[in-house]
Each structure stands twice: as structure tokens, then as C-alpha cells.
Amino acid sequence: KAGVTQTPRYLIKTRGQQVTLSCSPISGHRSVSWYQQTPGQGLQFLFEYFSETQRNKGNFPGRFSGRQFSNSRSEMNVSTLELGDSALYLCASSLAPAGSSSYEQYFGPGTRLTVT
Amino acid sequence: QKEVEQDPGPLSVPEGAIVSLNCTYSNSAFQYFMWYRQYSRKGPELLMYTYSSGNKEDGRFTAQVDKSSKYISLFIRDSQPSDSATYLCAMSAVGDDKIIFGKGTRLHILP
């Protein structure tokens, strides 16, 4: 069974630009969560999608947005990039939504975004 | 006080030793507890998933939850150099969509 895939794996952008990251969950998984990982802050929750609906959002500015398609694939968009957005962006998928007793999430390899 | 506290390490132990990794937390509503292993330049990998208190064993790994002390542990028996990685604890409450992660402990197993 294929794991979670993320594209691209590496990305370099300049301040002010926007970026779109893609995540394909494990087949059959309907929950997709996005996280930002930095050395200083660790893993921070961005948002979760389940069946195309955003269920929850972390404490990030509105420049961070996402969506989920009917095939459960998800995209994350960051507009007006800032230097502080440089991070590893991780996507995780699960059969059940977060907070349920059968919630087990599996992470992709991440997209490393560098903003210059 | 942070919701989840985890010693960043690094923790260096000789091969074959028993490793103990720990996290403390402040939110008594947490019921789901997870341990992830993350190798350099990779995404976290789910190792253990437990609900409420008690122990869970899987091969060389044992997860313990002590809700009265708000303390969770991961034990690794017969540690191997391939266990060298960052270990992250994570937890969430029933019905809560957010999973809170510790910042991770870097573990080095010395051959």
C-alpha cells in the first residue's frame, strides 16, 4: 500500500511570492492534516480536512489556506511568503478524523520550503 | 506552562541499553497518546498509539501512560544504532481535532 506522498519535496521561493503544496493521502484515508515543523517551534498544527471540509485550524495567519478534493487529495497554499515561513511542511492522513478513537495518522516525507 | 513538555536531549546511550523517553503534559483532558519516530529529512513515523492509562507493548517498544501524574514514557529495549532518531510524543483529547506534539528528543545509540 503506497504511503502519503507530497510534492514537491523541495522548494525555494522569494519573499512576497505564493506557494502551493500538494498531498496525496494513503488510499482510503479521508482525513488530511497539515503541519509546519521548525527547529524552534517543533511540529505545529495548521489545519485538518475530512471529506472536503476543514474541521479545525491552528493559530496561523490567513495567508495559510488549504483545501481537499473529492479524491481526498489536499493542497496547502501560502500567500505573500515571509522569511519565517521557511520550514518543513508535513501532511498526514488518517482513516478517521482527529479526536475519534480510531485516529492514527501517517505522515508524508514533507516539503522543505525555503524563503529567501 | 506549555501543554506538552519533552526534553530535547540529545540523549546518548550505548547499544543494547534500555532507553527511556518521557513527556509531561498539563491538559487532563488528553486521552490519546502517541509516539513518533523521525529520522533526519523524513516525516514522523507512528510507533505507538495508546488510549487512556496503562501499558502497551510492541516488539522492543513499550509505551506507558500515567494519567494521575500526567506523564508518558516510551521504553526501547535492546537499543540499536538504527534507533537513532528524534522521538516525538503527541496527544489529544476525545472529540478534539487538534493533536499537540512535544518538540522531540534526539536519541543517539552508540555502537
Short mmCIF file of C-alpha atoms in Angstrom, two decimals:
data_model
loop_
_atom_site.label_atom_id
_atom_site.label_comp_id
_atom_site.label_asym_id
_atom_site.label_seq_id
_atom_site.Cartn_x
_atom_site.Cartn_y
_atom_site.Cartn_z
CA LYS A 1 0.00 0.00 0.00
CA ALA A 2 1.52 3.34 -1.02
CA GLY A 3 2.21 5.82 1.74
CA VAL A 4 1.45 9.51 1.91
CA THR A 5 3.10 11.41 -0.91
CA GLN A 6 3.94 15.07 -1.01
CA THR A 7 5.07 17.23 -3.89
CA PRO A 8 7.33 18.95 -4.40
CA ARG A 9 9.90 17.71 -1.92
CA TYR A 10 11.97 20.88 -2.02
CA LEU A 11 11.06 24.42 -2.94
CA ILE A 12 12.83 27.76 -2.93
CA LYS A 13 10.75 30.91 -3.13
CA THR A 14 11.33 34.61 -2.57
CA ARG A 15 9.52 36.87 -0.14
CA GLY A 16 6.14 38.04 -1.36
CA GLN A 17 5.56 35.07 -3.65
CA GLN A 18 2.92 32.44 -3.07
CA VAL A 19 3.30 28.68 -3.00
CA THR A 20 1.05 25.63 -3.32
CA LEU A 21 1.97 22.30 -1.80
CA SER A 22 0.26 19.03 -2.64
CA CYS A 23 -0.51 15.94 -0.58
CA SER A 24 -1.90 12.58 -1.66
CA PRO A 25 -3.11 10.52 1.31
CA ILE A 26 -2.99 6.78 1.74
CA SER A 27 -5.69 5.13 -0.36
CA GLY A 28 -8.97 5.07 1.57
CA HIS A 29 -7.92 7.75 4.06
CA ARG A 30 -10.30 10.68 4.21
CA SER A 31 -8.61 12.84 6.83
CA VAL A 32 -5.67 15.01 5.86
CA SER A 33 -3.84 17.26 8.30
CA TRP A 34 -1.09 19.76 7.62
CA TYR A 35 1.72 20.71 9.98
CA GLN A 36 4.61 23.14 9.98
CA GLN A 37 7.86 21.92 11.53
CA THR A 38 10.68 24.25 12.51
CA PRO A 39 13.63 23.72 14.87
CA GLY A 40 12.38 26.42 17.22
CA GLN A 41 8.67 25.65 17.39
CA GLY A 42 8.59 21.96 16.60
CA LEU A 43 5.53 20.49 14.92
CA GLN A 44 2.63 22.91 14.79
CA PHE A 45 -0.84 22.05 13.55
CA LEU A 46 -2.06 24.07 10.58
CA PHE A 47 -5.42 22.54 9.68
CA GLU A 48 -7.30 19.30 9.14
CA TYR A 49 -9.64 18.33 6.34
CA PHE A 50 -12.09 15.47 6.40
CA SER A 51 -14.35 14.69 3.44
CA GLU A 52 -13.53 18.05 1.83
CA THR A 53 -14.45 20.05 4.95
CA GLN A 54 -11.99 21.95 7.10
CA ARG A 55 -12.61 20.71 10.63
CA ASN A 56 -10.12 22.75 12.55
CA LYS A 57 -7.42 25.35 12.05
CA GLY A 58 -4.34 26.12 14.09
CA ASN A 59 -3.06 29.53 15.11
CA PHE A 60 -1.67 30.64 11.79
CA PRO A 61 -2.46 33.80 9.82
CA GLY A 62 -4.95 33.81 6.99
CA ARG A 63 -2.09 33.65 4.49
CA PHE A 64 -2.15 29.91 5.13
CA SER A 65 -5.06 28.15 3.49
CA GLY A 66 -5.91 24.74 2.21
CA ARG A 67 -8.48 22.61 0.51
CA GLN A 68 -9.34 18.99 -0.05
CA PHE A 69 -10.68 17.44 -3.20
CA SER A 70 -13.26 14.69 -3.61
CA ASN A 71 -10.48 12.10 -4.06
CA SER A 72 -9.08 13.20 -0.64
CA ARG A 73 -6.00 14.80 -2.16
CA SER A 74 -5.21 18.07 -0.44
CA GLU A 75 -3.39 21.26 -1.26
CA MET A 76 -1.98 23.91 1.02
CA ASN A 77 -1.38 27.46 -0.13
CA VAL A 78 0.73 30.16 1.45
CA SER A 79 0.42 33.64 0.04
CA THR A 80 2.75 36.59 0.47
CA LEU A 81 5.60 34.46 1.74
CA GLU A 82 7.73 35.69 4.62
CA LEU A 83 11.21 34.58 5.65
CA GLY A 84 9.70 32.98 8.76
CA ASP A 85 7.65 30.64 6.60
CA SER A 86 10.79 28.63 5.85
CA ALA A 87 10.04 25.23 7.30
CA LEU A 88 9.28 21.60 6.64
CA TYR A 89 5.59 21.27 5.78
CA LEU A 90 4.20 17.86 6.63
CA CYS A 91 0.99 16.25 5.57
CA ALA A 92 -0.57 13.38 7.48
CA SER A 93 -3.51 11.17 6.58
CA SER A 94 -5.88 9.03 8.61
CA LEU A 95 -8.92 6.84 8.04
CA ALA A 96 -10.91 8.57 10.76
CA PRO A 97 -11.00 12.24 11.74
CA ALA A 98 -8.94 13.60 14.61
CA GLY A 99 -10.50 13.09 18.02
CA SER A 100 -12.00 9.70 17.21
CA SER A 101 -10.98 6.52 18.97
CA SER A 102 -9.54 5.03 15.78
CA TYR A 103 -7.48 8.04 14.83
CA GLU A 104 -3.99 7.06 13.72
CA GLN A 105 -2.21 9.38 11.35
CA TYR A 106 0.57 8.63 8.95
CA PHE A 107 2.95 11.31 7.75
CA GLY A 108 4.41 12.00 4.37
CA PRO A 109 8.08 12.92 3.84
CA GLY A 110 7.33 16.63 3.82
CA THR A 111 8.05 19.57 1.57
CA ARG A 112 11.02 21.66 2.62
CA LEU A 113 10.26 25.28 1.79
CA THR A 114 12.99 27.87 1.84
CA VAL A 115 12.02 31.53 1.54
CA THR A 116 14.80 33.93 0.57
CA GLN B 1 3.22 26.25 31.20
CA LYS B 2 3.37 24.51 27.84
CA GLU B 3 0.77 21.86 27.15
CA VAL B 4 3.37 19.21 26.37
CA GLU B 5 6.96 19.23 27.62
CA GLN B 6 9.69 16.99 26.26
CA ASP B 7 13.42 17.12 26.97
CA PRO B 8 15.15 17.89 23.64
CA GLY B 9 18.28 15.91 24.51
CA PRO B 10 20.44 14.78 22.89
CA LEU B 11 20.33 11.51 24.76
CA SER B 12 23.28 9.21 24.07
CA VAL B 13 23.21 5.59 25.21
CA PRO B 14 25.32 2.54 24.34
CA GLU B 15 23.95 -0.14 22.03
CA GLY B 16 21.91 -2.75 23.86
CA ALA B 17 20.85 -0.44 26.69
CA ILE B 18 17.26 0.26 27.66
CA VAL B 19 16.19 3.74 26.60
CA SER B 20 13.58 5.74 28.48
CA LEU B 21 11.93 8.72 26.78
CA ASN B 22 9.39 10.86 28.58
CA CYS B 23 6.84 13.62 28.20
CA THR B 24 4.78 15.55 30.70
CA TYR B 25 1.57 17.36 29.94
CA SER B 26 -0.78 19.77 31.62
CA ASN B 27 -4.17 19.12 29.99
CA SER B 28 -6.02 16.45 31.97
CA ALA B 29 -8.46 16.02 29.07
CA PHE B 30 -5.83 14.27 26.95
CA GLN B 31 -6.83 10.67 26.37
CA TYR B 32 -4.95 9.67 23.23
CA PHE B 33 -1.19 9.36 23.44
CA MET B 34 1.20 8.71 20.59
CA TRP B 35 4.89 8.28 19.99
CA TYR B 36 6.50 9.04 16.67
CA ARG B 37 10.00 8.42 15.40
CA GLN B 38 11.51 10.84 12.93
CA TYR B 39 14.70 10.23 11.03
CA SER B 40 16.62 13.14 9.60
CA ARG B 41 14.95 14.60 6.49
CA LYS B 42 11.96 12.28 6.84
CA GLY B 43 8.41 12.63 8.10
CA PRO B 44 7.45 11.28 11.55
CA GLU B 45 6.53 7.60 11.71
CA LEU B 46 3.85 6.41 14.12
CA LEU B 47 5.35 3.96 16.62
CA MET B 48 2.80 3.59 19.38
CA TYR B 49 -0.78 4.71 19.91
CA THR B 50 -2.49 4.29 23.27
CA TYR B 51 -5.77 5.32 24.76
CA SER B 52 -6.06 6.43 28.39
CA SER B 53 -3.80 4.87 31.02
CA GLY B 54 -1.77 1.71 31.08
CA ASN B 55 0.94 -0.02 29.12
CA LYS B 56 1.20 -1.14 25.55
CA GLU B 57 3.97 -3.29 24.15
CA ASP B 58 5.04 -3.79 20.55
CA GLY B 59 8.25 -5.68 19.98
CA ARG B 60 11.11 -3.80 21.61
CA PHE B 61 8.89 -0.79 22.35
CA THR B 62 6.72 -0.24 25.42
CA ALA B 63 4.53 2.81 25.94
CA GLN B 64 3.33 3.76 29.41
CA VAL B 65 0.74 6.33 30.38
CA ASP B 66 0.31 7.61 33.93
CA LYS B 67 -2.63 9.97 33.83
CA SER B 68 -2.52 10.69 37.55
CA SER B 69 0.97 12.16 37.10
CA LYS B 70 0.32 13.47 33.58
CA TYR B 71 3.39 11.60 32.43
CA ILE B 72 4.01 9.29 29.49
CA SER B 73 7.02 7.18 28.66
CA LEU B 74 8.43 5.18 25.79
CA PHE B 75 10.89 2.40 26.57
CA ILE B 76 13.14 0.86 23.93
CA ARG B 77 14.75 -2.45 24.86
CA ASP B 78 17.93 -3.79 23.29
CA SER B 79 18.55 -0.44 21.59
CA GLN B 80 20.18 -0.49 18.16
CA PRO B 81 22.10 2.17 16.21
CA SER B 82 19.14 2.22 13.80
CA ASP B 83 17.02 3.57 16.68
CA SER B 84 18.98 6.82 16.50
CA ALA B 85 16.37 9.41 15.60
CA THR B 86 14.18 12.11 17.10
CA TYR B 87 11.25 10.80 19.12
CA LEU B 88 8.13 12.92 19.39
CA CYS B 89 5.29 12.44 21.81
CA ALA B 90 1.83 13.63 20.83
CA MET B 91 -1.55 13.70 22.48
CA SER B 92 -5.13 14.78 22.01
CA ALA B 93 -8.44 14.85 23.83
CA VAL B 94 -11.55 12.90 22.89
CA GLY B 95 -13.55 14.83 20.33
CA ASP B 96 -10.78 17.41 19.90
CA ASP B 97 -9.38 17.80 16.43
CA LYS B 98 -6.01 19.13 17.50
CA ILE B 99 -3.03 16.93 18.22
CA ILE B 100 -0.38 18.56 20.36
CA PHE B 101 3.20 17.48 19.80
CA GLY B 102 6.22 17.68 22.03
CA LYS B 103 9.29 19.19 20.44
CA GLY B 104 11.04 15.85 20.33
CA THR B 105 14.03 14.17 21.98
CA ARG B 106 17.10 13.44 19.88
CA LEU B 107 18.40 9.96 20.63
CA HIS B 108 21.85 8.62 19.71
CA ILE B 109 22.61 4.93 20.12
CA LEU B 110 26.37 4.46 20.27
CA PRO B 111 27.74 1.27 18.64
#
